[in-house]
Coordinates of C-alpha atoms in Angstrom, one line a residue:
M26 CA -17.7 13.1 -0.1
G27 CA -15.5 10.2 -0.5
A28 CA -16.4 6.7 0.9
A29 CA -12.8 5.9 2.1
D30 CA -13.3 3.4 4.9
L31 CA -15.7 0.7 6.4
G32 CA -18.0 3.3 7.8
A33 CA -18.7 5.3 4.7
H34 CA -21.9 3.1 4.6
R35 CA -23.0 4.4 7.6
R36 CA -22.6 8.3 6.3
V37 CA -24.0 7.4 3.3
G38 CA -27.0 5.9 5.1
A39 CA -27.8 8.9 7.2
L40 CA -27.5 11.1 3.9
L41 CA -30.0 8.5 2.2
D42 CA -32.6 8.9 5.4
Y43 CA -32.0 12.9 5.4
E44 CA -33.0 13.1 1.1
E45 CA -35.6 10.8 1.1
G46 CA -37.7 13.0 3.7
R47 CA -37.2 16.3 1.2
A48 CA -37.5 14.3 -2.0
G49 CA -41.0 14.9 -3.5
E50 CA -43.5 11.7 -4.3
G51 CA -42.8 10.2 -7.7
P52 CA -42.0 6.5 -9.3
Q53 CA -38.3 8.1 -10.0
T54 CA -37.6 8.8 -6.7
T55 CA -39.3 5.5 -5.4
E56 CA -36.7 4.0 -7.6
L57 CA -33.6 5.9 -7.1
V58 CA -34.1 5.1 -3.0
H59 CA -34.7 1.1 -3.3
G60 CA -31.4 1.4 -5.5
A61 CA -29.6 3.3 -3.1
T62 CA -30.8 1.1 -0.5
T63 CA -30.1 -1.9 -2.5
H64 CA -26.6 -0.9 -2.6
L65 CA -25.8 0.0 1.5
D66 CA -27.5 -3.2 2.2
K67 CA -24.8 -4.9 0.1
A68 CA -22.1 -2.2 1.7
K69 CA -23.0 -3.0 5.3
D70 CA -23.3 -7.4 4.6
A71 CA -19.7 -6.9 3.3
V72 CA -18.5 -5.0 6.4
D73 CA -20.3 -7.0 8.6
K74 CA -18.5 -10.3 6.6
A75 CA -14.9 -8.2 6.6
R76 CA -15.0 -7.9 10.4
R77 CA -15.9 -11.6 11.1
W78 CA -13.8 -13.2 8.3
W79 CA -10.0 -11.4 8.3
W80 CA -8.5 -13.7 5.8
L81 CA -11.2 -11.9 2.9
R82 CA -11.0 -8.9 4.6
G83 CA -9.2 -7.1 0.9
G84 CA -12.1 -8.2 -1.4
L85 CA -15.3 -7.4 0.9
V86 CA -13.7 -3.9 1.9
D87 CA -13.6 -3.4 -1.7
S88 CA -17.4 -4.5 -2.2
A89 CA -18.3 -2.4 0.3
L90 CA -16.6 0.8 -0.7
A91 CA -18.0 0.1 -4.3
N92 CA -21.1 -0.1 -3.1
A93 CA -21.8 2.8 -0.7
N94 CA -20.3 4.5 -3.6
I95 CA -22.9 3.8 -5.9
A96 CA -25.6 4.4 -3.3
H97 CA -24.0 8.0 -3.3
T98 CA -24.1 8.5 -6.8
L99 CA -27.9 7.7 -6.4
I100 CA -28.5 9.8 -3.5
I101 CA -27.1 12.9 -5.9
R102 CA -29.6 12.3 -8.4
L103 CA -32.2 12.2 -5.7
A104 CA -31.1 15.2 -3.8
P105 CA -33.5 18.6 -4.3
V106 CA -32.0 21.7 -6.0
D107 CA -31.0 23.2 -3.2
D108 CA -29.4 20.2 -1.3
F109 CA -27.2 19.5 -5.1
R110 CA -26.0 23.0 -5.0
G111 CA -24.7 22.8 -1.5
M112 CA -23.4 19.1 -2.3
L113 CA -21.4 21.0 -5.8
P114 CA -18.6 22.1 -4.4
D115 CA -17.6 18.7 -2.1
L116 CA -18.5 16.6 -5.6
V117 CA -16.2 19.1 -7.7
A118 CA -13.3 18.5 -5.7
L119 CA -13.4 15.1 -5.7
V120 CA -13.8 14.9 -9.6
E121 CA -10.5 17.5 -9.3
E122 CA -8.8 15.2 -7.0
N123 CA -9.2 12.3 -9.4
L124 CA -9.8 13.2 -13.2
P125 CA -7.3 14.4 -15.4
V126 CA -7.0 18.0 -15.5
R127 CA -8.2 18.0 -19.7
D128 CA -10.8 15.3 -19.0
K129 CA -14.1 16.6 -20.4
R130 CA -16.1 15.0 -17.2
R131 CA -14.1 17.2 -15.1
C132 CA -14.5 20.2 -17.1
T133 CA -18.5 19.9 -17.2
A134 CA -17.7 19.3 -13.0
E135 CA -16.2 22.6 -13.3
K136 CA -18.3 24.6 -15.2
A137 CA -21.8 23.3 -13.4
L138 CA -20.1 25.0 -10.2
K139 CA -20.1 28.3 -11.6
V140 CA -22.6 28.2 -13.6
W141 CA -25.2 26.8 -11.8
K142 CA -28.3 28.6 -11.0
N143 CA -31.6 26.1 -11.7
D144 CA -32.3 22.8 -11.7
D145 CA -30.4 21.8 -15.1
V146 CA -31.0 18.0 -15.6
A147 CA -28.4 17.6 -18.0
L148 CA -25.9 19.5 -16.4
R149 CA -26.7 17.4 -12.8
N150 CA -26.3 14.4 -15.0
A151 CA -22.9 15.2 -16.5
V152 CA -21.6 16.0 -12.6
V153 CA -23.4 12.5 -11.4
D154 CA -21.2 10.9 -14.3
A155 CA -18.0 12.6 -13.2
V156 CA -18.1 11.7 -9.9
R157 CA -18.8 8.2 -10.5
A158 CA -15.9 8.2 -12.8
A159 CA -14.0 9.8 -9.8
Y160 CA -15.2 6.6 -7.5
R161 CA -14.1 4.6 -9.8
I162 CA -10.9 5.3 -10.3
Q163 CA -10.6 5.3 -6.9
E164 CA -11.9 1.9 -6.4
R165 CA -9.3 0.8 -8.9
E166 CA -6.7 2.8 -6.9
V167 CA -7.5 0.9 -3.3
V168 CA -7.3 -2.5 -5.5
R169 CA -3.7 -1.4 -6.3
V170 CA -2.6 -0.3 -3.2
R171 CA -4.2 -3.8 -1.9
S172 CA -2.5 -6.1 -4.4
F173 CA 1.0 -4.5 -3.7
A174 CA 0.1 -4.7 -0.3
R175 CA -0.3 -8.0 -0.5
I176 CA 2.7 -8.7 -2.8
V177 CA 5.4 -7.7 -0.5
Y178 CA 3.7 -9.3 2.7
G179 CA 3.9 -12.4 0.6
W180 CA 7.6 -11.8 -0.1
A181 CA 8.7 -11.1 3.3
A182 CA 7.1 -13.9 4.3
G183 CA 8.9 -16.5 2.2
L184 CA 12.2 -14.8 2.5
L185 CA 10.9 -15.3 6.6
G186 CA 10.6 -19.0 5.6
L187 CA 13.7 -18.7 3.8
G188 CA 15.6 -17.5 6.6
F189 CA 14.2 -20.0 8.7
A190 CA 14.8 -22.7 6.8
I191 CA 19.0 -21.7 6.8
A192 CA 19.9 -21.4 10.0
V193 CA 17.7 -24.5 10.9
L194 CA 20.0 -26.7 8.2
G195 CA 23.2 -24.6 9.4
A196 CA 22.1 -25.7 13.2
L197 CA 21.8 -29.4 11.9
N198 CA 25.3 -29.8 9.6
D199 CA 27.1 -26.6 11.3
D200 CA 30.4 -27.7 9.5
V201 CA 28.8 -28.4 5.7
V202 CA 29.2 -24.3 4.8
P203 CA 30.7 -22.8 7.9
L204 CA 30.6 -18.9 8.5
C205 CA 34.4 -19.5 9.3
F206 CA 37.3 -17.7 8.8
R207 CA 41.5 -18.5 9.0
P208 CA 43.6 -15.4 9.9
A209 CA 47.2 -16.8 11.1
G210 CA 47.2 -19.4 13.2
M211 CA 43.7 -19.0 14.0
T212 CA 40.2 -20.7 13.2
V213 CA 37.5 -17.7 13.9
C214 CA 33.5 -18.9 13.6
P215 CA 30.9 -15.8 14.4
T216 CA 30.5 -17.9 17.9
S217 CA 33.8 -19.5 18.7
G218 CA 37.1 -20.0 17.5
G219 CA 40.4 -21.9 18.1
P220 CA 44.0 -22.6 16.8
S221 CA 44.4 -23.7 13.4
T222 CA 45.6 -27.4 11.9
T223 CA 46.8 -28.3 8.8
S224 CA 43.1 -29.4 8.0
V225 CA 41.0 -27.1 6.8
Y226 CA 38.1 -29.0 7.1
A227 CA 39.0 -30.6 10.6
D228 CA 39.5 -27.1 12.3
Y229 CA 35.6 -25.6 10.5
H230 CA 34.5 -28.6 12.4
A231 CA 35.9 -28.0 16.3
A232 CA 35.4 -24.6 15.4
S233 CA 31.8 -24.5 14.1
M234 CA 28.7 -23.8 16.0
P235 CA 24.8 -24.7 15.5
A236 CA 24.1 -21.3 16.3
D237 CA 27.0 -19.4 14.0
Y238 CA 24.0 -18.9 11.1
L239 CA 21.3 -18.1 13.4
V240 CA 23.5 -15.6 15.1
V241 CA 24.6 -13.9 11.8
E242 CA 20.7 -13.8 10.6
L243 CA 19.9 -11.8 14.0
A244 CA 22.7 -9.3 13.6
G245 CA 21.2 -8.6 9.9
L246 CA 17.7 -8.3 10.9
V247 CA 18.4 -6.2 13.9
S248 CA 20.5 -3.8 11.7
A249 CA 17.7 -4.0 9.2
A250 CA 15.3 -2.9 11.7
V251 CA 17.2 0.1 12.5
T252 CA 17.6 1.2 9.1
A253 CA 13.9 0.9 8.4
A254 CA 12.9 3.0 11.1
A255 CA 15.3 5.1 9.8
T256 CA 14.1 5.4 6.2
L257 CA 10.1 5.2 7.6
R258 CA 10.5 9.0 8.1
Q259 CA 10.6 9.4 4.4
I260 CA 7.8 7.2 3.6
R261 CA 3.8 9.5 3.7
G262 CA 1.4 7.2 4.8
S263 CA -1.4 5.9 2.7
T264 CA -5.3 7.4 2.4
T265 CA -6.6 3.7 2.6
A266 CA -6.7 0.7 4.9
Y267 CA -3.9 -1.2 3.1
N268 CA -0.5 -0.1 5.6
V269 CA 2.3 -0.5 2.4
P270 CA 4.7 1.9 4.7
L271 CA 4.5 -1.3 7.2
A272 CA 4.6 -3.9 4.7
L273 CA 7.9 -1.9 3.0
A274 CA 9.5 -2.3 6.5
I275 CA 8.8 -5.7 7.5
L276 CA 10.0 -6.8 3.8
K277 CA 14.1 -4.7 5.4
L278 CA 14.2 -7.7 8.0
P279 CA 14.4 -10.8 6.7
T280 CA 15.9 -9.2 3.9
G281 CA 18.5 -8.0 6.4
A282 CA 18.7 -11.3 7.9
L283 CA 19.7 -12.8 4.1
T284 CA 22.2 -10.4 3.1
A285 CA 24.1 -10.8 6.2
V286 CA 24.8 -14.4 5.3
L287 CA 25.2 -14.0 1.7
G288 CA 28.0 -11.1 2.6
L289 CA 29.9 -13.1 4.5
L290 CA 29.8 -16.0 2.4
L291 CA 31.0 -14.0 -0.6
M292 CA 33.9 -12.7 1.6
R293 CA 34.7 -15.9 2.6
G294 CA 34.8 -17.1 -0.7
Q295 CA 37.1 -14.3 -1.3
F296 CA 34.8 -12.4 -3.5
V297 CA 35.7 -8.7 -1.8
P298 CA 39.6 -8.2 -2.4
G299 CA 41.8 -7.3 1.1
L300 CA 38.8 -8.7 3.7
T301 CA 39.5 -12.3 2.8
A302 CA 40.2 -13.2 6.6
L303 CA 38.2 -11.9 9.6
D304 CA 40.5 -11.5 13.0
T305 CA 37.5 -11.9 15.6
S306 CA 34.1 -13.1 16.2
G307 CA 33.2 -9.9 17.0
Q308 CA 34.4 -8.7 13.5
I309 CA 32.2 -11.2 11.5
I310 CA 29.3 -10.0 13.8
A311 CA 30.2 -6.3 12.8
W312 CA 30.3 -7.2 9.1
A313 CA 27.2 -8.9 9.5
V314 CA 25.9 -5.7 10.9
V315 CA 26.8 -4.3 8.0
F316 CA 25.3 -6.4 5.2
G317 CA 22.3 -6.6 7.0
A318 CA 22.1 -2.8 6.8
A319 CA 23.1 -3.4 3.1
Q320 CA 19.7 -5.1 2.3
Q321 CA 18.8 -0.6 1.7
L322 CA 20.3 -1.3 -1.6
F323 CA 18.0 -4.1 -2.8
T324 CA 14.6 -3.3 -1.1
R325 CA 15.1 0.7 -2.2
F326 CA 13.8 -0.3 -5.4
V327 CA 10.9 -1.5 -3.6
D328 CA 10.4 1.4 -1.2
E329 CA 10.0 3.4 -4.5
R330 CA 7.8 1.6 -6.2
G331 CA 5.8 1.6 -2.7
N332 CA 5.8 5.6 -2.7
A333 CA 3.9 5.5 -6.4
V334 CA 1.7 3.3 -5.9
M335 CA 0.9 5.4 -2.4
Q336 CA 0.7 8.7 -4.4
A337 CA -1.3 7.4 -6.9
V338 CA -3.8 7.6 -4.3
S339 CA -5.8 10.4 -4.1
G340 CA -6.9 12.8 -0.8
P341 CA -6.0 15.2 1.0
E342 CA -2.5 13.7 1.8
N343 CA -1.8 12.4 -2.2
P344 CA -3.5 15.3 -4.1
R345 CA -3.3 14.8 -8.2
P346 CA -0.3 17.0 -9.4
A347 CA -2.8 19.1 -11.5
T348 CA -1.6 22.7 -10.8
P349 CA 0.6 23.1 -13.8
H350 CA -2.2 22.8 -16.1
R351 CA -5.0 24.1 -14.2
A352 CA -5.4 27.3 -16.3
A353 CA -5.3 25.0 -19.7
G354 CA -8.5 23.1 -18.2
S355 CA -9.9 26.3 -16.8
S356 CA -9.8 27.4 -20.4
H357 CA -11.0 24.6 -21.8
A358 CA -14.0 24.2 -19.8
E359 CA -15.4 28.0 -20.6
D360 CA -14.6 26.9 -24.3
S361 CA -17.1 24.4 -24.0
D362 CA -19.7 26.7 -23.2

């Protein structure tokens, strides 16, 4: 059983009520019940705060999961022999999903599943230790995913603000760095055009419009959105509450708007041989679309990193790649008999 969402404390609480009624009397039982109850109260408090204080949700969710996991390990120690035997398959599956194949704690847990018959206290404690180690790895991975998602959202917000600033400055000073070209006898801008004269700056001043940068950025943003929709099908979802694929998709939007502007500026500066002058406003917008889609060349590295982060999170959708070494791990466990 894994405490993998905000409702985990309820499930663990129900399990505690059940096991408390079946456990025998004694100071150890009282201590375990008290410890599990305390951690469940902390988890419930963190969940309640996370629902009220959304801006602190990340750390509160981590606290809730950690306390629910600790409570669950205490309940495992509390459970009677028959109940513990029934828990073993799920516990071993949890350990196998998170611990490396050659980890001694994992080998011991796999051994317990095979040889468990009576209430072997030492073997039970070893299984509990393996489960706690698996939970700690899960918790670190959740923090890692949350941190990555926050970084991506932060960069997306920063790029969005930069794009907005460029659009505003372009509207207020439309003739300072115009997105215009001068084919034969014409001056062409994204939203207007006119005949050329002997004065380049006069032509740009007359033809450029405040909406030029905004139109180009919108074209790049829409193109990036289409590209993001096409690439989302290749990204697997995450088993955590932090939506990394959505963060990666959002990052593409302002990036596409900025690459559209930068690409046209490079063409205007004759950086691309043979494409030094565009003939119509439609061609300028078309190239803005192309450059907006080209943001994938830059964001694909972030996509790869995001996929790596999500694949590190254990679960049914993203199991740890342990199959090639499973036989070696099993033999190691048997050798430790």
